[in-house]
Coordinates of C-alpha atoms in Angstrom, one line a residue:
X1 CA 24.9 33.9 7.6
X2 CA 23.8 34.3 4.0
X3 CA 22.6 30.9 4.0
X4 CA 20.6 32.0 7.1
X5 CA 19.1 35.0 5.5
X6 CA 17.9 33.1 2.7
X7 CA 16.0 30.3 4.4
X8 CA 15.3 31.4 7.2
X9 CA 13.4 34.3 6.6
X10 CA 12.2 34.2 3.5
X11 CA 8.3 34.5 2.4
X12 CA 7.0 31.2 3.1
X13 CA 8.9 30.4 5.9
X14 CA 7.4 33.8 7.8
X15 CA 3.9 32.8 6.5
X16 CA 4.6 29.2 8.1
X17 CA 5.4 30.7 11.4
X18 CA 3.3 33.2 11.3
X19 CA 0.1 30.5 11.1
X20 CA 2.3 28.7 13.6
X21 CA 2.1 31.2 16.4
X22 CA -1.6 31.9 15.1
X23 CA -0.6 35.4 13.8
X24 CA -3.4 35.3 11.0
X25 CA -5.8 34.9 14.1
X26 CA -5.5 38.3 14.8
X27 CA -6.8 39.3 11.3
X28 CA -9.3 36.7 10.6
X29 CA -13.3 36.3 12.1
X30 CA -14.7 34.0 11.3
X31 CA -14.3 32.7 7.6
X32 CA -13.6 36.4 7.2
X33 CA -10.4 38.2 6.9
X34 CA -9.2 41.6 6.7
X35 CA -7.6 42.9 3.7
X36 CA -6.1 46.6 3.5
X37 CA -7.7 49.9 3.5
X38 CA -6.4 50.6 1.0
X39 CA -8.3 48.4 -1.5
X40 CA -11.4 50.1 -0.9
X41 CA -10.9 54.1 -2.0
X42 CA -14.1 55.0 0.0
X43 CA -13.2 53.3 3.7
X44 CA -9.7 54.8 3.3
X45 CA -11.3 58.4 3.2
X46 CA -14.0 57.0 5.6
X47 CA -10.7 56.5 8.3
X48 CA -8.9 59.6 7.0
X49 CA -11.8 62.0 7.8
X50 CA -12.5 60.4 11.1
X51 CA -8.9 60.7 12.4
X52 CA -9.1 64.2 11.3
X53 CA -12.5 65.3 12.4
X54 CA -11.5 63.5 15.9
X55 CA -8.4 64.2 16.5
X56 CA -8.4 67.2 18.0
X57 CA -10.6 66.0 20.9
X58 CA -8.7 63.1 21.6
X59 CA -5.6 65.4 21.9
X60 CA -7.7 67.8 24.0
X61 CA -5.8 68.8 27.3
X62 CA -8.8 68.2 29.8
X63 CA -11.6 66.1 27.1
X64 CA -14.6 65.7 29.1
X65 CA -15.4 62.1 30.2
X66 CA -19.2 63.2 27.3
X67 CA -16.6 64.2 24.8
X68 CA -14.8 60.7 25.4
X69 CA -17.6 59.0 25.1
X70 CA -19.1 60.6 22.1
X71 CA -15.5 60.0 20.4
X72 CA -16.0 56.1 21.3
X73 CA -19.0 55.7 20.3
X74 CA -18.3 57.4 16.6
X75 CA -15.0 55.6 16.5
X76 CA -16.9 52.2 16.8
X77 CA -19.7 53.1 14.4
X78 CA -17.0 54.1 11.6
X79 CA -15.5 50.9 12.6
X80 CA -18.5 48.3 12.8
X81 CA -19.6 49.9 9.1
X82 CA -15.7 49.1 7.7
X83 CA -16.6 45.2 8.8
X84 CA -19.4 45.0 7.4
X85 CA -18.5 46.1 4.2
X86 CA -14.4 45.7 4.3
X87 CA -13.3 42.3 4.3
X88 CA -11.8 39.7 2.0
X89 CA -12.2 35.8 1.5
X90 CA -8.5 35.0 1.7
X91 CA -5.5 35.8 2.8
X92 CA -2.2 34.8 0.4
X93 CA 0.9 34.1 1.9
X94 CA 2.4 36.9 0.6
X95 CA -0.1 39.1 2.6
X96 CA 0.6 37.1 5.9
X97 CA 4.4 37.5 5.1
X98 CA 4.1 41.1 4.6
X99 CA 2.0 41.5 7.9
X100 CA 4.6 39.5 10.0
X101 CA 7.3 41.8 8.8
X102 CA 5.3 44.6 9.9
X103 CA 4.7 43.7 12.9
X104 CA 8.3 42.9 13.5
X105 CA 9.1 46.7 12.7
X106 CA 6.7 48.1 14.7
X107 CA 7.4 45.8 18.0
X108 CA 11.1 47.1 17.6
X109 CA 9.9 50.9 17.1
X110 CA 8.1 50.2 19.9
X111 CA 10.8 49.6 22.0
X112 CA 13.4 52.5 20.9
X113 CA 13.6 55.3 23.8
X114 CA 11.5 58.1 22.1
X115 CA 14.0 60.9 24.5
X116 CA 17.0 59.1 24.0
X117 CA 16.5 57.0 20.8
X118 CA 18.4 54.2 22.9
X119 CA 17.3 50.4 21.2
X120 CA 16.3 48.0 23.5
X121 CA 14.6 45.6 21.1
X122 CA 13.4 43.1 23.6
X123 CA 9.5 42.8 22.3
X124 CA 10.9 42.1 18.7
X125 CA 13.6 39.6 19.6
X126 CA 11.1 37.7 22.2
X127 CA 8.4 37.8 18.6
X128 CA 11.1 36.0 16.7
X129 CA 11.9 33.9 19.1
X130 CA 8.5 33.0 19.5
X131 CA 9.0 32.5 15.8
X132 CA 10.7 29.3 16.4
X133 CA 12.3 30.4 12.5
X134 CA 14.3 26.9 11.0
X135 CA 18.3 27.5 10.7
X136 CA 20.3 26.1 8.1
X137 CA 20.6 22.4 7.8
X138 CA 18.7 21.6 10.4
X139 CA 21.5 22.9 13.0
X140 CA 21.2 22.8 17.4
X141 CA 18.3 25.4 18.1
X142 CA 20.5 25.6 21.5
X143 CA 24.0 27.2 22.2
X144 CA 25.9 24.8 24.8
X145 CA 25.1 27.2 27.6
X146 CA 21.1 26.5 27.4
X147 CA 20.5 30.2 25.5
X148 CA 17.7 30.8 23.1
X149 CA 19.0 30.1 19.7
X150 CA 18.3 33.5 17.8
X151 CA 19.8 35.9 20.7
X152 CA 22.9 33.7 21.4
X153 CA 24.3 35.6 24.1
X154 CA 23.6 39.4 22.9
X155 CA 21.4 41.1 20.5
X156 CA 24.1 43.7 20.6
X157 CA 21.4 46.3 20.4
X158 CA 22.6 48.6 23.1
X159 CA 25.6 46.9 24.3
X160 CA 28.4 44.5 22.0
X161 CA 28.2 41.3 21.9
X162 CA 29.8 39.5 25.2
X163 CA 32.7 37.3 23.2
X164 CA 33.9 35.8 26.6
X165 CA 30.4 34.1 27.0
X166 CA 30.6 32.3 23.8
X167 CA 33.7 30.2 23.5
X168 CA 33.1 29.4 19.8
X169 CA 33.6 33.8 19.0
X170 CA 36.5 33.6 22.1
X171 CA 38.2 31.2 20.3
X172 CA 38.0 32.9 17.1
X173 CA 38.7 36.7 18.5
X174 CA 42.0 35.2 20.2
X175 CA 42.7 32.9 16.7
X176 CA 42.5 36.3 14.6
X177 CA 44.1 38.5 17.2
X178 CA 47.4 35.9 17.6
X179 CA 47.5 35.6 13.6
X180 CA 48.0 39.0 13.7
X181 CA 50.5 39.6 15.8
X182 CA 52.3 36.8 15.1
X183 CA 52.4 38.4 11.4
X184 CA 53.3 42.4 13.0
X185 CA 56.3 42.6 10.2
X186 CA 53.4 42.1 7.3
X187 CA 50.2 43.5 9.0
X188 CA 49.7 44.7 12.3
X189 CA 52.6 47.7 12.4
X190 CA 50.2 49.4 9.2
X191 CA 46.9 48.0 10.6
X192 CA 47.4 49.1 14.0
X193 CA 48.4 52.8 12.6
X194 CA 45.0 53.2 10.5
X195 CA 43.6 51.6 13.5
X196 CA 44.3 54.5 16.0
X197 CA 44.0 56.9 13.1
X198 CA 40.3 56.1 12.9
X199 CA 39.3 55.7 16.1
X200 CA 40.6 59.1 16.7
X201 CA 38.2 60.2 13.5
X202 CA 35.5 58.3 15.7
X203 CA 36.2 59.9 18.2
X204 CA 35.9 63.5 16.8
X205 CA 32.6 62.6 15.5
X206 CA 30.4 60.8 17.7
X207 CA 27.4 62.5 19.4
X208 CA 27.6 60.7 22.6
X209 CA 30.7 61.6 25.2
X210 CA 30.0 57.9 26.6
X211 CA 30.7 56.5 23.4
X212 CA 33.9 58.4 23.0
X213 CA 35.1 57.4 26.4
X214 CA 34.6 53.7 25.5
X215 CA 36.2 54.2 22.0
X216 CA 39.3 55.8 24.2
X217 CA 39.5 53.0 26.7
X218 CA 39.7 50.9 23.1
X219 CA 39.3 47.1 24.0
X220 CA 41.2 44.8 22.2
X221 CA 38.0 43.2 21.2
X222 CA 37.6 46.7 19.1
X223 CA 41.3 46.5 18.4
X224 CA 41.1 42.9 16.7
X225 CA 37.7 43.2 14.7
X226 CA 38.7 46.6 13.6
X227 CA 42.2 45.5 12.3
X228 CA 39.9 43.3 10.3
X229 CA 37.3 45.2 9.1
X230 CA 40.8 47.4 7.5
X231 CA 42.3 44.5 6.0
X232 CA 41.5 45.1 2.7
X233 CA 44.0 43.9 1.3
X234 CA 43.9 40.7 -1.0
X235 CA 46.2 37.6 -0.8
X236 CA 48.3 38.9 -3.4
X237 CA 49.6 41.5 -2.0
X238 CA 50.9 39.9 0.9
X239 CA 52.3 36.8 -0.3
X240 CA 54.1 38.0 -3.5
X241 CA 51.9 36.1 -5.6
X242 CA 50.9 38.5 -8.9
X243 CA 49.5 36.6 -10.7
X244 CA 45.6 37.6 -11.8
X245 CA 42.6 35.5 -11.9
X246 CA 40.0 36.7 -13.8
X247 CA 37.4 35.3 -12.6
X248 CA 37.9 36.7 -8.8
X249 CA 36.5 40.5 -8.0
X250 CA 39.4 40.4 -5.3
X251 CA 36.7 40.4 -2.6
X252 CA 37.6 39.2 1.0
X253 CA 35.0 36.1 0.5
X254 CA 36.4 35.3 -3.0
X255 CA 39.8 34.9 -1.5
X256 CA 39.1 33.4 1.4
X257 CA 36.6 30.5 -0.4
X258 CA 39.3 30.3 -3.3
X259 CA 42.4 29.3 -0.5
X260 CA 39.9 27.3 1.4
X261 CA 39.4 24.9 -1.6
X262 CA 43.4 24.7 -1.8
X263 CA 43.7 23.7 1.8
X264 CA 44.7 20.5 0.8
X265 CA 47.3 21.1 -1.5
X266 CA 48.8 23.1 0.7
X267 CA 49.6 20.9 3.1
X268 CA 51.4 19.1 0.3
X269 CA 53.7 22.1 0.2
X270 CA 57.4 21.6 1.0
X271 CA 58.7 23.2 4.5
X272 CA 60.5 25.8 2.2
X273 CA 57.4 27.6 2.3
X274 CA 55.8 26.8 4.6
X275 CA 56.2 30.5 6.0
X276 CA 53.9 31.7 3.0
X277 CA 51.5 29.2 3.2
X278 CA 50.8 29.6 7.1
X279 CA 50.9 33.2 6.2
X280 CA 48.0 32.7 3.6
X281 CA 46.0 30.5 5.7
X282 CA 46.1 32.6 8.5
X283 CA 44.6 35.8 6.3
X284 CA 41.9 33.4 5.4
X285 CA 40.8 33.2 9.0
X286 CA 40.6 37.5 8.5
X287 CA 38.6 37.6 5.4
X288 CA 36.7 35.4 6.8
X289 CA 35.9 37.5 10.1
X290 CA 35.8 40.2 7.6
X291 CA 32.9 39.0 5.4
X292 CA 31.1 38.3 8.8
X293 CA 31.5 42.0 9.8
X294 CA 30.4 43.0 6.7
X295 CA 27.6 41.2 6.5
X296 CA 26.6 42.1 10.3
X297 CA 27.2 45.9 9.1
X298 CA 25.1 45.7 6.0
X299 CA 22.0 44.9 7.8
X300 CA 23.2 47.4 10.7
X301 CA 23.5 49.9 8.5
X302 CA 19.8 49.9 6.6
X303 CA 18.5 49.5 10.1
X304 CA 19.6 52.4 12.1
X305 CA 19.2 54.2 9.1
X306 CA 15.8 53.5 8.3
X307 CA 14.6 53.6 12.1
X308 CA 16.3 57.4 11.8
X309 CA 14.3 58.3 8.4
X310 CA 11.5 57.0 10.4
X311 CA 11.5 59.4 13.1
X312 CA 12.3 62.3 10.8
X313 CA 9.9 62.0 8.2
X314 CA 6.7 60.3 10.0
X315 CA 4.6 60.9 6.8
X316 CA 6.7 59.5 4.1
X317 CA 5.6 56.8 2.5
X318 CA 7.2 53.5 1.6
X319 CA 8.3 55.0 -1.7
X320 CA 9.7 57.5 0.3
X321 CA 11.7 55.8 2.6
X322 CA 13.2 53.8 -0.2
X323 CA 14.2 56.9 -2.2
X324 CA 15.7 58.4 1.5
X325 CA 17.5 54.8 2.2
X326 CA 18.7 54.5 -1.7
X327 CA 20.3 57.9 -1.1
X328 CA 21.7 57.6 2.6
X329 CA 23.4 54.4 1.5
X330 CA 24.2 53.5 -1.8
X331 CA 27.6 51.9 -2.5
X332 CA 28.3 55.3 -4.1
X333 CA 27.1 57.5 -1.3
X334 CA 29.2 55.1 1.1
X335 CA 32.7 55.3 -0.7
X336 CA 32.2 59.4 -1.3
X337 CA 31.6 59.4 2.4
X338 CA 35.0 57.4 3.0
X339 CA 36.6 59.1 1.2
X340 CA 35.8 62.5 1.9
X341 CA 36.5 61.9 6.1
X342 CA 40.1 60.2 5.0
X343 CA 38.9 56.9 6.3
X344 CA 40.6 55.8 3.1
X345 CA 44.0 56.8 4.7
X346 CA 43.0 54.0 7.6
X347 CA 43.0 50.8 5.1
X348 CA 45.6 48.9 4.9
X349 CA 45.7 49.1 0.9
X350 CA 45.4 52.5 1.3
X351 CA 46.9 53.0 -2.3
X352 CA 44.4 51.1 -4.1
X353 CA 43.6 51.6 -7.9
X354 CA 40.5 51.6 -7.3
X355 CA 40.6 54.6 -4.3
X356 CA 42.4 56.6 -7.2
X357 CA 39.6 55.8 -9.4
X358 CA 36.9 57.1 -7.4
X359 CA 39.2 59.9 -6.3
X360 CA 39.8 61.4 -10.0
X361 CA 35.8 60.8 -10.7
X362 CA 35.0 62.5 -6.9
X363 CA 36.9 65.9 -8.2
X364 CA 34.6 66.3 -11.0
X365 CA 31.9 65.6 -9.1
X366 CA 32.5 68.3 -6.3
X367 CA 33.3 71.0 -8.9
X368 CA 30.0 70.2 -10.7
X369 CA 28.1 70.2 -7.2
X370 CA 30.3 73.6 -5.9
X371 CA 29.2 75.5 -9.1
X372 CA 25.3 73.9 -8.7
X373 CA 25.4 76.2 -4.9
X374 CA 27.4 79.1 -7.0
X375 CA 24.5 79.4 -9.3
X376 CA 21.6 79.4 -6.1
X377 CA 23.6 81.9 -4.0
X378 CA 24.1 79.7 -1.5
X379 CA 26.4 77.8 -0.1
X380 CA 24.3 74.7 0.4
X381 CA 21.6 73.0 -2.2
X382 CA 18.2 74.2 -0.7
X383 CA 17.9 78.2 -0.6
X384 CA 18.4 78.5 3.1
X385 CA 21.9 78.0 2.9
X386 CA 24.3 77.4 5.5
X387 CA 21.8 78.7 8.1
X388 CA 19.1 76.5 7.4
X389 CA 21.8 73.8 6.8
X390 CA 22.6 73.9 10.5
X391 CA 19.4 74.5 11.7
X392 CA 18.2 71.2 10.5
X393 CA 21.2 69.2 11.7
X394 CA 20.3 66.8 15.0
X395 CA 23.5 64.4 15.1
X396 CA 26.3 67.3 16.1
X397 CA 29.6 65.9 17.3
X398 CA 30.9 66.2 20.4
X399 CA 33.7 67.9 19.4
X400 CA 31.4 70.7 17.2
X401 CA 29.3 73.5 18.0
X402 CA 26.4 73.7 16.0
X403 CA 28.3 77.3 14.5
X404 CA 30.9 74.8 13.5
X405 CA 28.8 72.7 10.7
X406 CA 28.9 73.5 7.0
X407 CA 27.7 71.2 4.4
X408 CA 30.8 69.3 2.8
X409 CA 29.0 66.4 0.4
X410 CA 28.9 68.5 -2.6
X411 CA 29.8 65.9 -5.1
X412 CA 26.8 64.1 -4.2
X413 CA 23.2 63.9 -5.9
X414 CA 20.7 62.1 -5.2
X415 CA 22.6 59.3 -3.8
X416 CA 25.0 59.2 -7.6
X417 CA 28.0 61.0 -8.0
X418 CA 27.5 64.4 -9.7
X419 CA 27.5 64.4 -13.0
X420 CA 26.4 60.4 -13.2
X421 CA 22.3 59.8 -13.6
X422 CA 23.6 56.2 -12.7
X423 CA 25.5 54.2 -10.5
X424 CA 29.6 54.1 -10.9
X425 CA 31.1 51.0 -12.4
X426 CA 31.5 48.8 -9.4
X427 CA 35.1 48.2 -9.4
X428 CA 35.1 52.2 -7.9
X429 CA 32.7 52.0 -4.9
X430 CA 32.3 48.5 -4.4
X431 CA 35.6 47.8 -2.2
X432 CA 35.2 51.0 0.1
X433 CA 31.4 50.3 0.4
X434 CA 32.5 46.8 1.8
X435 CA 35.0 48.9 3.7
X436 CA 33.0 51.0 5.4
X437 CA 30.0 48.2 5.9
X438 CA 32.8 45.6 7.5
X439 CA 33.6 48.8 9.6
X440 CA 29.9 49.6 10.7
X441 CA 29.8 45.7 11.5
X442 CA 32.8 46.2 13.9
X443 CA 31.3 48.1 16.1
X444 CA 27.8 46.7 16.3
X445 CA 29.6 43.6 17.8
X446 CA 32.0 45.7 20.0
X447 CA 29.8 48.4 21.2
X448 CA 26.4 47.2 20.0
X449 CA 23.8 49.2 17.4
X450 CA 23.4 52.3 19.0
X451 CA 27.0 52.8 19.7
X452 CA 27.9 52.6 16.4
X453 CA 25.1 54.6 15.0
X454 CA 26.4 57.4 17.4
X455 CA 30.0 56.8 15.7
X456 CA 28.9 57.1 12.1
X457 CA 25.5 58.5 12.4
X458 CA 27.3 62.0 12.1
X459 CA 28.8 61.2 9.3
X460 CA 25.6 60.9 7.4
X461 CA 23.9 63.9 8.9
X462 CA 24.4 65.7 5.6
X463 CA 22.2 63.1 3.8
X464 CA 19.6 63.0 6.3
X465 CA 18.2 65.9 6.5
X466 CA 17.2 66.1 3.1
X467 CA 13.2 65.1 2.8
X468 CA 12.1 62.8 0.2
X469 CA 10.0 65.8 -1.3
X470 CA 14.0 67.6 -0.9
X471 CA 15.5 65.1 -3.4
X472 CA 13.0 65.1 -6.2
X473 CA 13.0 68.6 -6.3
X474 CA 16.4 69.0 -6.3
X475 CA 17.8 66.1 -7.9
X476 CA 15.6 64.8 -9.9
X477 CA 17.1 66.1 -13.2
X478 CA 20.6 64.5 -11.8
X479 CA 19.9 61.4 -10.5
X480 CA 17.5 58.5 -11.5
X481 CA 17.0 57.4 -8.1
X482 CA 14.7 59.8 -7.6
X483 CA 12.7 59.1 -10.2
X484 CA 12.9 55.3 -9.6
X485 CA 11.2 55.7 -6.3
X486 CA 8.0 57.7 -6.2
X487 CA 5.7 58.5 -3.6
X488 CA 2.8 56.1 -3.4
X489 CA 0.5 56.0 -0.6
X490 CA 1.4 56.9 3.1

């Protein structure tokens, strides 16, 4: 998948499909192309003061069909005057690649529900498609079953992905699922435990009663890639083995690329152990999965995220949505929030070093942050309190009344840890990050993007309704995101 990521969509492979499916067309007359507003100060304010000065009688609740053509006829004379004058003699790859991904976005805004926020994605995904974007090493555009190569079987957008269509994921679901029960004495017995306790936590969170019916009726597709998205756990641990390599961080892909390498010697291995060795090969197949669901979540993640800042704040501009999305999901931000709903508890190294780390440092943190609301008068950052506080909150729980909420992230500043302008060392918040990201990527492939947005959404409701003009205010002296990202242009 990384190797996907990274040739697949990268600059000049967009700007190559983009000339491909004549994209630049749509910007170009002629030998001339269009270049942004915002190059030229005086047509920017030209547009600005005609969306203004018209807007009100396009928005008009009975317009005349004079007043409609008066606005046309304005609208095209502002317009024919920015041709003339606006225009460019080229049109760098960089440009095309930036305009591709833009119109990617917008397709897909274009197809979320405005009532019900529900994704559909299908304009984007039929765009990429069109696309025709290379895959690594030249690899079968096809699957077997005659399917589109980018969509496989499932965008898992609204719904999961459907495993029993693709026999290559079926295969692999019932691989992982068998290793782990056939293991129950060493795994399952404390996975399956943290694996009720947090769907239950799910459960008491989400905003949508038809997502917390299907996390009750629990599929052992959720059961299996949520055992793994848990198994935090590194070979170590299980096998006996202590002894420390330095040059491994202990992550799932680390392990799982260092036994892969050692395949063959294992085989060499007498039938003593041969127990232990099936044992650690197995849990390779699981950190494997699990560096898949992580990488699925990541992505999930800044998505749903930045498709909610989107809706929320439709004036911020790109500085601001990288200051909100720095500060919604930070590796920080993302093992405070583990932490502080007890999904922690749920792992199955529950009693990590590093979870006692972040633990000691997430004490400070809330006392700093608790006497920071002491010395408002309120019990919430911004002077409203816990009243304006629940007034802006949109993601309630099912389970909640809106009289129910109170603000609970007070360790947290600007998307640090109080007391810490930068970002903690990473051997505190990088493993629940990855926790909570394999996690995310769990249930986009069992329930699909808006499921799990509904599951976890809640959990950063705190951090979302802070505007971008909320966190420099407040947090500027604390933090250095803040400072890192500043406005810019809308």
């Amino acid at each position: 998948l990384g190797e996907f990521q990274q040739k697949a969509v990268r600059n000049a492979t967009l700007t190559k499909a983009a000339y491909r499916i004549g994209l630049s067309r749509l910007i170009c007359i002629g030998h001339r192309k269009w270049s942004s507003a915002y190059h030229d100060r005086h047509n920017l304010q030209l547009m600005e003061s005609l969306s203004s000065s018209l807007g009100a009688d396009l928005h008009a609740s009975s317009p005349s069909l004079k007043e409609n053509e008066q606005y046309q006829k304005e609208i095209s004379s502002v317009l024919l005057q920015y041709e003339n004058i606006h225009h460019t003699s080229e049109l760098s790859d960089s440009t095309l690649s930036n305009i591709t991904e833009s119109v990617l976005a917008c397709l897909f805004l274009k197809g979320i529900d405005t009532k019900t926020n529900a994704y559909s994605g299908g304009m984007a995904i039929g765009f990429i498609e069109e696309m025709e974007l290379p895959l690594p090493e030249d690899k079968d555009r096809n699957t077997n079953a005659g399917y589109p190569w980018f969509t496989a079987l499932g965008p898992c957008l609204d719904f999961g992905y459907p495993f029993e269509l693709d026999q290559k994921w079926k295969r692999t679901l019932i691989g992982v699922g068998t290793m782990l029960y056939c293991h129950r004495d060493v795994m399952v017995d404390r996975l399956d435990c943290g694996g009720r306790g947090l769907l239950k936590l799910l459960q008491s969170t989400a905003s949508s009663e038809v997502v917390c019916k299907m996390l009750e009726e629990n599929e052992q597709k959720t059961k299996i890639l949520l055992f793994c998205a848990l198994f935090d756990d590194s070979l170590s641990g299980v096998t006996g083995d202590d002894d420390d390599d330095d040059d491994d961080d202990g992550s799932s892909s680390n392990i799982a690329l260092k036994e892969a390498r050692e395949n063959s010697h294992i085989e060499q291995v007498t039938r003593d152990d041969s127990s232990t060795i099936t044992l650690e090969a197995d849990i390779v197949r699981a950190a494997l999965l699990r560096d898949t669901l992580f990488f699925v979540g990541n992505y999930s993640l800044s998505l749903a995220i930045s498709c909610e800042f989107y809706h929320r704040y439709p004036n911020a501009s790109s500085g601001d949505m990288h200051l909100l999305l720095a500060c919604a999901c930070s590796d920080d931000v993302l093992a405070y929030i583990a932490i502080k709903n007890g999904i922690h508890k749920f792992m199955y190294d529950e009693e990590s070093d590093t979870t006692s780390k972040i633990l000691a440092e997430m004490m400070i943190s809330d006392a700093r942050g608790l006497e920071l609301w002491k010395k408002k008068g309120k019990e919430w950052i911004l002077s409203g309190g816990v009243e304006e506080f629940r007034n802006r909150c949109q993601m309630i729980p099912c389970s909640k009344n809106q009289d129910e909420l109170y603000p609970k992230y007070e360790g947290l500043a600007g998307g640090r840890f109080h007391g810490h302008r930068d970002k903690l060392p990473n051997d505190m918040s990088e493993d629940l990050a990855f926790s909570m990201k394999a996690i995310a990527g769990s249930l986009v492939l069992s329930l699909g993007l808006e499921s799990m947005w509904q599951c976890l959404g809640p959990l950063f409701e705190e951090l979302l309704i802070l505007s971008p003009d909320d966190l420099r205010r407040e947090y500027s002296h604390i933090s250095d995101l803040p400072n890192n990202y500043h406005r810019g242009r809308r």
